Amino acid sequence: MTTLHIVDDDEAIRDALGWLFQSRNVPVAGWPSAESFLESWRPDTVGCLLLDIRMEGMSGLELFDRLLSKGCRMPVIFLTGHGDVPIAVGALKKGARDFVEKPFNDNELVDRVIDALAFDAEQREREAGQAGLAARLATLTQRERQVMELVVAGRLNKVIADELGISMRTVEVHRSHVFEKMRVKTAVELTRLLTGAA
Amino acid sequence: MTTLHIVDDDEAIRDALGWLFQSRNVPVAGWPSAESFLESWRPDTVGCLLLDIRMEGMSGLELFDRLLSKGCRMPVIFLTGHGDVPIAVGALKKGARDFVEKPFNDNELVDRVIDALAFDAEQREREAGQAGLAARLATLTQRERQVMELVVAGRLNKVIADELGISMRTVEVHRSHVFEKMRVKTAVELTRLLTGAA
DNA sequence: GCGGCTATTGTGGATATCCGCAGAGTCGGC
DNA sequence: GCCGACTCTGCGGATATCCACAATAGCCGC
């Protein structure tokens, strides 16, 4: 289980939520403002976000926007005592995970947070696989990448040789280097890797 | 542009919406109840749905559920004068396209409907490609399908022959039949077809 | 300048794939 | 019973792919 980040400018609420989640064995971190969380956020911050909408300074919605533009993919649950439908709809359409009104039912909120944390874990697992892939892709040279793209496009070696204006033999060399670096044995496996198939 | 299906038990609202959308050149069909629309719905019904939540008889939400279980993929916009946040959040999380409160702004509603119609058109375009694929897949025999799966899994012919307990030559025959029926020339192309790559 | 990386090409041989020609057995429909 | 399908198999040859061995050349850093 990873951390639930609670951003709310009301210390009493942060404390109450802190107790609630710690009693359910959900690790919690509290932040008194959108600014403070934004400052401490790093691309490798994991878990989920419980975000109050109305706060002094930056609002929860604005924090959400800023995080999105920074590439943050953590699931976000909005919490608000002033929630209205257009705001909820807008937040969800932008990609928020959930939207809960105060006063909330403790068990329900816990369920939603756990759901969001599970989603985050799954998402990171998926991305971990992609990270290894990206690392292997990074070891390819330009030429190898070109050849790889044509191989994955279904071209035969002779056609690739034509298109790149080099000999078939050279294509074979690059091709085998690609297979080795990408740790596959056939063009089909490589295609599956790059198109993200099971 | 395809049809906007308006489901609302208030004739005055249906009429008003009908005028609004017809003036914007959006074809409209009106339904006085969830039941009436559900009855007339067919898997090839296209466009988008504008659904009132509170109605005599079946509610808009229930209609949505029923349509989903029938495999309906039309984008749905909920319209309600009694909307509250939990309902909106629930509807959107179930896959509704949008959620609008009455009273609404005419231009905004039109924009959202047009957005939903465009989404529906794109979605059907994507599915059209898949339909041709499905048709070709249907022409394969059991054996050809088995061979195809192993080919796409990256196995060599000799391995496939082993796994199926048949000779390599037979695998080659099935393989070439698969290529012919699926209209591809290489295993890589076939893999791309089946994994839905660009 | 030497060593390492990249890109290039060739020869030749082992494997794999693609295909036409030929034949055979099963099963279901007319 | 014959015909059409699906399945199975072998032979041989044309292509394609995989790979070890061998070599040339430019670029970059130590």
Coordinates of C-alpha atoms (C1' of nucleotides) in Angstrom, one line a residue:
Chain A
M1 CA 0.0 0.0 0.0
T2 CA 1.3 3.4 -0.9
T3 CA 0.7 6.8 0.5
L4 CA -2.5 8.8 0.5
H5 CA -1.7 12.5 0.2
I6 CA -4.3 14.7 1.8
V7 CA -4.2 18.4 0.8
D8 CA -6.6 20.5 2.9
D9 CA -6.0 23.9 4.5
D10 CA -8.2 22.9 7.5
E11 CA -5.9 21.3 10.0
A12 CA -8.9 19.7 11.9
I13 CA -10.0 17.9 8.7
R14 CA -6.4 16.8 7.9
D15 CA -6.2 15.4 11.4
A16 CA -9.5 13.7 11.3
L17 CA -8.8 12.1 7.9
G18 CA -5.3 11.2 9.1
W19 CA -6.9 9.2 12.0
L20 CA -9.5 7.7 9.8
F21 CA -7.0 6.3 7.3
Q22 CA -4.3 5.4 9.7
S23 CA -6.9 3.3 11.6
R24 CA -7.4 1.5 8.3
N25 CA -3.7 1.0 7.8
V26 CA -3.5 3.5 4.9
P27 CA -0.3 5.5 5.1
V28 CA -1.1 9.2 5.1
A29 CA 0.8 12.4 4.4
G30 CA -0.9 15.8 5.1
W31 CA -0.3 19.1 3.3
P32 CA -1.7 22.4 4.4
S33 CA -1.9 23.9 0.9
A34 CA -1.8 23.2 -2.8
E35 CA 1.4 25.1 -3.0
S36 CA 3.2 23.0 -0.4
F37 CA 2.3 19.8 -2.1
L38 CA 3.1 21.1 -5.6
E39 CA 6.5 22.1 -4.3
S40 CA 7.3 18.8 -2.8
W41 CA 5.9 16.7 -5.7
R42 CA 8.4 14.7 -7.7
P43 CA 7.7 12.6 -10.8
D44 CA 8.3 9.5 -8.7
T45 CA 5.8 10.4 -6.0
V46 CA 3.3 7.6 -5.8
G47 CA 0.0 6.8 -4.2
C48 CA -3.2 8.9 -4.6
L49 CA -4.4 12.4 -3.8
L50 CA -7.3 13.5 -1.7
L51 CA -7.8 17.1 -2.7
D52 CA -10.0 19.8 -1.1
I53 CA -11.3 22.2 -3.7
R54 CA -11.8 25.4 -1.7
M55 CA -8.5 26.4 -0.1
E56 CA -6.7 29.6 0.7
G57 CA -4.4 30.4 -2.2
M58 CA -4.3 27.8 -5.0
S59 CA -7.5 25.8 -5.3
G60 CA -7.6 22.0 -5.6
L61 CA -8.7 22.2 -9.2
E62 CA -5.8 24.5 -10.1
L63 CA -3.4 22.1 -8.3
F64 CA -4.9 19.3 -10.4
D65 CA -4.3 21.2 -13.6
R66 CA -0.7 22.0 -12.6
L67 CA 0.0 18.4 -11.7
L68 CA -1.4 17.2 -15.0
S69 CA 0.7 19.6 -17.0
K70 CA 3.8 18.3 -15.1
G71 CA 2.9 14.8 -16.2
C72 CA 1.6 13.6 -12.8
R73 CA -0.6 10.4 -13.3
M74 CA -1.6 9.9 -9.7
P75 CA -5.3 9.2 -9.2
V76 CA -7.0 12.2 -7.7
I77 CA -10.1 12.3 -5.5
F78 CA -11.7 15.6 -4.9
L79 CA -13.3 16.4 -1.6
T80 CA -15.6 19.4 -1.2
G81 CA -18.2 20.8 1.0
H82 CA -19.3 23.2 -1.7
G83 CA -19.4 20.8 -4.6
D84 CA -21.7 21.4 -7.4
V85 CA -22.4 19.4 -10.5
P86 CA -20.6 21.4 -13.1
I87 CA -17.4 21.3 -11.1
A88 CA -17.7 17.6 -10.4
V89 CA -18.4 16.9 -14.1
G90 CA -15.6 19.0 -15.3
A91 CA -13.1 17.5 -12.8
L92 CA -14.1 13.9 -13.8
K93 CA -13.9 14.7 -17.5
K94 CA -10.4 16.1 -17.0
G95 CA -9.4 12.8 -15.6
A96 CA -10.0 13.0 -11.8
R97 CA -10.6 9.6 -10.3
D98 CA -13.5 10.5 -8.0
F99 CA -15.4 13.3 -6.5
V100 CA -16.8 13.2 -2.9
E101 CA -19.0 15.7 -1.1
K102 CA -18.7 16.6 2.5
P103 CA -20.1 15.4 4.7
F104 CA -18.9 12.0 3.6
N105 CA -19.5 8.5 4.8
D106 CA -16.2 7.2 6.3
N107 CA -16.4 3.7 4.9
E108 CA -17.3 4.9 1.5
L109 CA -14.5 7.4 1.4
V110 CA -12.1 4.7 2.5
D111 CA -13.3 2.4 -0.2
R112 CA -12.8 5.0 -2.8
V113 CA -9.3 5.8 -1.6
I114 CA -8.4 2.1 -1.5
D115 CA -9.7 1.8 -5.0
A116 CA -7.6 4.7 -6.2
L117 CA -4.5 3.4 -4.5
A118 CA -5.0 0.0 -6.2
F119 CA -5.4 1.7 -9.5
D120 CA -2.2 3.6 -8.9
A121 CA -0.4 0.4 -8.1
E122 CA -1.7 -1.3 -11.2
Q123 CA -0.8 1.7 -13.3
R124 CA 2.8 1.7 -12.0
E125 CA 3.1 -2.0 -12.6
R126 CA 2.1 -1.4 -16.2
E127 CA 4.5 1.5 -16.5
A128 CA 7.4 -0.5 -15.0
G129 CA 7.2 -2.9 -17.9
Q130 CA 7.3 0.0 -20.3
A131 CA 10.2 1.5 -18.5
G132 CA 12.4 -1.6 -19.1
L133 CA 11.3 -1.4 -22.7
A134 CA 12.2 2.3 -22.9
A135 CA 15.6 1.6 -21.4
R136 CA 16.3 -1.1 -24.0
L137 CA 15.1 1.2 -26.8
A138 CA 17.5 3.9 -25.6
T139 CA 20.5 1.6 -26.2
L140 CA 19.7 1.4 -29.9
T141 CA 21.6 3.5 -32.4
Q142 CA 19.8 5.7 -34.9
R143 CA 20.4 3.3 -37.7
E144 CA 19.2 0.4 -35.6
R145 CA 16.0 2.3 -34.7
Q146 CA 15.4 3.0 -38.4
V147 CA 15.8 -0.6 -39.3
M148 CA 13.6 -1.7 -36.3
E149 CA 10.8 0.5 -37.4
L150 CA 10.8 -1.0 -40.9
V151 CA 11.0 -4.5 -39.6
V152 CA 8.1 -3.9 -37.3
A153 CA 6.3 -2.3 -40.3
G154 CA 6.5 -5.8 -41.9
R155 CA 9.1 -5.0 -44.6
L156 CA 11.4 -7.7 -45.8
N157 CA 15.2 -7.1 -45.4
K158 CA 15.7 -6.5 -49.1
V159 CA 13.0 -3.8 -49.1
I160 CA 14.5 -2.2 -46.0
A161 CA 17.9 -2.3 -47.7
D162 CA 16.4 -0.5 -50.7
E163 CA 14.6 2.2 -48.6
L164 CA 17.7 3.0 -46.6
G165 CA 20.0 2.7 -49.6
I166 CA 22.3 0.2 -47.9
S167 CA 23.1 -3.5 -48.5
M168 CA 21.0 -6.3 -47.3
R169 CA 23.9 -7.6 -45.3
T170 CA 24.1 -4.4 -43.3
V171 CA 20.3 -4.6 -42.7
E172 CA 20.8 -8.1 -41.3
V173 CA 23.5 -6.9 -39.0
H174 CA 21.4 -4.0 -37.6
R175 CA 18.4 -6.3 -37.4
S176 CA 20.3 -8.9 -35.3
H177 CA 21.6 -6.1 -33.1
V178 CA 18.1 -4.9 -32.5
F179 CA 16.9 -8.4 -31.7
E180 CA 19.7 -8.8 -29.3
K181 CA 19.3 -5.5 -27.5
M182 CA 15.5 -5.8 -27.3
R183 CA 15.9 -9.4 -26.2
V184 CA 13.6 -11.0 -28.7
K185 CA 14.2 -13.8 -31.1
T186 CA 11.7 -13.0 -33.9
A187 CA 10.2 -10.0 -35.7
V188 CA 6.8 -11.0 -34.4
E189 CA 8.0 -10.9 -30.7
L190 CA 9.5 -7.5 -31.4
T191 CA 6.2 -6.3 -33.0
R192 CA 4.3 -7.5 -29.9
L193 CA 6.7 -5.6 -27.6
L194 CA 6.3 -2.3 -29.4
T195 CA 2.6 -2.4 -30.0
G196 CA 2.1 -3.3 -26.4
A197 CA 0.3 -6.6 -26.9
A198 CA -0.1 -9.3 -24.2
Chain B
M1 CA -24.0 14.2 -38.6
T2 CA -26.1 11.5 -37.0
T3 CA -29.2 11.7 -34.8
L4 CA -29.6 13.0 -31.3
H5 CA -32.0 10.9 -29.4
I6 CA -33.9 12.9 -26.8
V7 CA -35.6 10.9 -24.0
D8 CA -37.7 13.0 -21.8
D9 CA -41.3 12.6 -20.5
D10 CA -42.0 16.3 -20.6
E11 CA -43.3 17.0 -24.1
A12 CA -42.6 20.8 -23.7
I13 CA -38.9 20.1 -23.1
R14 CA -38.7 17.6 -26.0
D15 CA -40.2 20.2 -28.2
A16 CA -37.9 23.0 -27.0
L17 CA -34.9 20.8 -27.4
G18 CA -36.1 19.7 -30.8
W19 CA -36.3 23.3 -32.0
L20 CA -33.0 24.2 -30.5
F21 CA -31.1 21.3 -32.2
Q22 CA -33.0 21.5 -35.5
S23 CA -32.0 25.2 -35.7
R24 CA -28.4 24.0 -35.4
N25 CA -28.8 21.4 -38.1
V26 CA -28.6 18.5 -35.6
P27 CA -31.1 15.8 -36.6
V28 CA -33.3 14.9 -33.6
A29 CA -35.6 12.1 -32.5
G30 CA -37.8 12.4 -29.5
W31 CA -38.9 9.7 -27.1
P32 CA -41.5 10.2 -24.4
S33 CA -40.2 7.5 -22.1
A34 CA -37.1 5.3 -21.4
E35 CA -39.3 2.3 -22.3
S36 CA -40.2 3.6 -25.7
F37 CA -36.6 4.2 -26.6
L38 CA -35.4 0.9 -25.2
E39 CA -37.9 -0.9 -27.3
S40 CA -36.9 0.8 -30.5
W41 CA -33.2 0.6 -29.9
R42 CA -31.2 -1.7 -32.2
P43 CA -27.5 -2.5 -32.1
D44 CA -27.1 -0.4 -35.2
T45 CA -28.7 2.7 -33.8
V46 CA -26.2 5.5 -34.0
G47 CA -25.8 9.0 -32.7
C48 CA -26.0 10.1 -29.1
L49 CA -28.4 10.1 -26.3
L50 CA -29.8 13.1 -24.3
L51 CA -31.4 11.5 -21.3
D52 CA -33.5 13.0 -18.6
I53 CA -32.9 11.4 -15.3
R54 CA -36.3 11.8 -13.6
M55 CA -39.1 10.3 -15.6
E56 CA -42.3 8.5 -15.1
G57 CA -41.6 4.8 -15.2
M58 CA -38.0 3.8 -15.9
S59 CA -35.4 6.5 -14.9
G60 CA -32.7 7.7 -17.3
L61 CA -30.1 6.0 -15.1
E62 CA -31.8 2.7 -15.4
L63 CA -32.2 3.1 -19.1
F64 CA -28.5 3.7 -19.3
D65 CA -27.8 0.5 -17.4
R66 CA -30.0 -1.5 -19.6
L67 CA -28.5 -0.1 -22.7
L68 CA -25.0 -0.9 -21.4
S69 CA -25.9 -4.5 -20.7
K70 CA -27.3 -4.7 -24.3
G71 CA -23.9 -3.6 -25.6
C72 CA -24.9 -0.1 -26.6
R73 CA -21.9 2.1 -27.0
M74 CA -23.6 5.4 -27.9
P75 CA -22.4 8.4 -25.9
V76 CA -24.9 9.5 -23.3
I77 CA -25.5 12.9 -21.9
F78 CA -27.6 13.1 -18.8
L79 CA -29.9 16.1 -18.3
T80 CA -31.5 16.8 -15.0
G81 CA -33.1 19.4 -12.9
H82 CA -32.6 17.5 -9.7
G83 CA -29.0 16.5 -10.3
D84 CA -26.8 16.1 -7.4
V85 CA -23.1 15.3 -7.2
P86 CA -23.2 11.6 -6.2
I87 CA -25.5 10.8 -9.1
A88 CA -23.4 12.8 -11.6
V89 CA -20.2 11.2 -10.3
G90 CA -21.8 7.7 -10.5
A91 CA -23.1 8.2 -14.0
L92 CA -19.8 9.5 -15.3
K93 CA -17.8 6.7 -13.7
K94 CA -20.1 4.2 -15.3
G95 CA -19.2 5.7 -18.7
A96 CA -21.7 8.5 -19.4
R97 CA -20.2 11.1 -21.7
D98 CA -21.6 14.1 -19.9
F99 CA -23.9 15.4 -17.3
V100 CA -25.8 18.7 -17.6
E101 CA -28.0 20.5 -15.1
K102 CA -31.2 22.3 -16.0
P103 CA -31.5 25.1 -16.5
F104 CA -28.8 24.8 -19.1
N105 CA -27.1 27.2 -21.4
D106 CA -28.3 26.5 -25.0
N107 CA -24.9 27.0 -26.7
E108 CA -23.1 24.9 -24.1
L109 CA -25.5 22.1 -24.4
V110 CA -25.3 22.2 -28.2
D111 CA -21.5 22.1 -27.9
R112 CA -21.6 19.1 -25.7
V113 CA -24.0 17.2 -28.0
I114 CA -21.9 18.0 -31.0
D115 CA -18.8 16.7 -29.1
A116 CA -20.7 13.5 -28.3
L117 CA -21.9 13.0 -31.9
A118 CA -18.3 13.5 -33.1
F119 CA -17.1 10.9 -30.6
D120 CA -19.7 8.5 -31.8
A121 CA -18.7 9.0 -35.4
E122 CA -15.1 8.4 -34.6
Q123 CA -15.9 5.4 -32.6
R124 CA -17.9 3.8 -35.4
E125 CA -15.2 4.5 -37.8
R126 CA -12.8 2.6 -35.6
E127 CA -15.2 -0.2 -35.3
A128 CA -15.8 -0.4 -39.0
G129 CA -12.2 -1.4 -39.5
Q130 CA -12.6 -4.0 -36.8
A131 CA -15.7 -5.4 -38.6
G132 CA -13.8 -6.2 -41.7
L133 CA -11.2 -7.9 -39.6
A134 CA -13.8 -9.9 -37.8
A135 CA -15.4 -11.0 -41.1
R136 CA -12.1 -12.3 -42.3
L137 CA -11.4 -14.0 -39.0
A138 CA -14.7 -15.8 -39.4
T139 CA -13.6 -17.4 -42.6
L140 CA -10.8 -19.3 -40.9
T141 CA -11.2 -22.9 -39.9
Q142 CA -10.4 -24.1 -36.3
R143 CA -7.0 -25.4 -37.3
E144 CA -6.1 -22.3 -39.2
R145 CA -7.1 -20.2 -36.1
Q146 CA -4.9 -22.4 -33.9
V147 CA -2.0 -22.0 -36.2
M148 CA -2.6 -18.3 -36.5
E149 CA -2.5 -17.8 -32.8
L150 CA 0.8 -19.6 -32.5
V151 CA 2.3 -17.6 -35.4
V152 CA 1.2 -14.4 -33.8
A153 CA 2.7 -15.6 -30.5
G154 CA 6.0 -15.6 -32.3
R155 CA 6.5 -19.4 -32.6
L156 CA 8.5 -20.9 -35.5
N157 CA 6.8 -23.3 -37.8
K158 CA 8.7 -26.3 -36.4
V159 CA 7.6 -25.4 -32.9
I160 CA 4.0 -25.0 -34.0
A161 CA 4.2 -28.4 -35.7
D162 CA 5.5 -29.9 -32.4
E163 CA 2.8 -28.2 -30.3
L164 CA 0.0 -29.3 -32.6
G165 CA 1.5 -32.7 -33.2
I166 CA 1.4 -32.3 -37.0
S167 CA 4.1 -32.0 -39.7
M168 CA 5.8 -28.8 -40.6
R169 CA 4.4 -29.0 -44.1
T170 CA 0.9 -28.9 -42.8
V171 CA 1.6 -25.9 -40.6
E172 CA 3.0 -24.2 -43.7
V173 CA -0.2 -24.9 -45.6
H174 CA -2.4 -23.6 -42.8
R175 CA -0.2 -20.6 -42.3
S176 CA -0.3 -19.6 -46.0
H177 CA -4.1 -20.1 -45.9
V178 CA -4.3 -17.7 -42.9
F179 CA -2.1 -15.2 -44.7
E180 CA -4.3 -15.4 -47.8
K181 CA -7.6 -15.1 -45.9
M182 CA -6.4 -12.3 -43.7
R183 CA -4.8 -10.6 -46.7
V184 CA -1.4 -10.1 -45.3
K185 CA 2.0 -11.1 -46.6
T186 CA 4.0 -11.5 -43.4
A187 CA 3.6 -12.7 -39.9
V188 CA 4.5 -9.2 -38.7
E189 CA 1.6 -7.7 -40.6
L190 CA -0.7 -10.3 -39.2
T191 CA 0.5 -9.5 -35.7
R192 CA -0.2 -5.8 -36.3
L193 CA -3.7 -6.5 -37.5
L194 CA -4.6 -8.6 -34.5
T195 CA -3.0 -6.4 -31.9
G196 CA -4.7 -3.4 -33.4
A197 CA -1.6 -1.4 -34.1
A198 CA -1.4 1.6 -36.5
Chain C
dG1 C1' 47.6 8.0 -32.2
dC2 C1' 45.2 4.1 -30.2
dG3 C1' 40.9 2.0 -28.7
dG4 C1' 36.0 1.8 -28.8
dC5 C1' 31.6 2.6 -31.0
dT6 C1' 29.0 3.0 -35.2
dA7 C1' 28.2 2.0 -39.9
dT8 C1' 29.3 -0.3 -43.8
dT9 C1' 30.0 -4.6 -47.0
dG10 C1' 31.4 -9.3 -48.5
dT11 C1' 31.5 -14.6 -48.5
dG12 C1' 29.5 -18.8 -47.4
dG13 C1' 26.8 -21.9 -45.1
dA14 C1' 23.0 -23.4 -41.8
dT15 C1' 18.0 -22.6 -41.0
dA16 C1' 13.5 -21.1 -42.0
dT17 C1' 9.9 -19.7 -44.9
dC18 C1' 7.2 -19.8 -49.1
dC19 C1' 5.0 -22.6 -52.7
dG20 C1' 3.7 -25.7 -56.5
dC21 C1' 2.8 -30.4 -57.5
dA22 C1' 0.8 -34.7 -55.8
dG23 C1' -1.7 -37.7 -53.0
dA24 C1' -4.8 -39.4 -49.1
dG25 C1' -8.2 -39.7 -45.4
dT26 C1' -12.6 -37.9 -42.9
dC27 C1' -17.0 -36.0 -42.8
dG28 C1' -21.3 -33.9 -44.2
dG29 C1' -24.6 -32.7 -47.9
dC30 C1' -27.0 -33.5 -52.3
Chain D
dG1 C1' -22.2 -42.7 -54.1
dC2 C1' -20.0 -38.5 -55.5
dC3 C1' -18.5 -33.8 -54.5
dG4 C1' -16.6 -30.4 -51.7
dA5 C1' -14.4 -28.8 -47.2
dC6 C1' -11.0 -29.6 -44.1
dT7 C1' -7.0 -31.9 -42.6
dC8 C1' -2.9 -34.2 -43.2
dT9 C1' 1.8 -35.4 -45.5
dG10 C1' 6.0 -35.7 -48.7
dC11 C1' 9.3 -33.8 -52.2
dG12 C1' 12.0 -30.3 -54.2
dG13 C1' 13.2 -25.8 -55.1
dA14 C1' 13.1 -20.6 -54.7
dT15 C1' 13.6 -17.0 -51.2
dA16 C1' 14.6 -15.2 -46.8
dT17 C1' 16.6 -15.1 -42.5
dC18 C1' 20.4 -16.0 -39.2
dC19 C1' 25.2 -15.9 -38.2
dA20 C1' 30.4 -16.6 -37.9
dC21 C1' 34.5 -14.7 -40.0
dA22 C1' 36.7 -10.9 -42.0
dA23 C1' 37.5 -6.2 -43.4
dT24 C1' 37.2 -0.8 -44.2
dA25 C1' 36.1 3.7 -42.6
dG26 C1' 34.6 7.9 -39.8
dC27 C1' 34.1 9.9 -35.2
dC28 C1' 35.2 10.7 -30.4
dG29 C1' 37.7 10.6 -26.2
dC30 C1' 41.8 9.6 -23.5

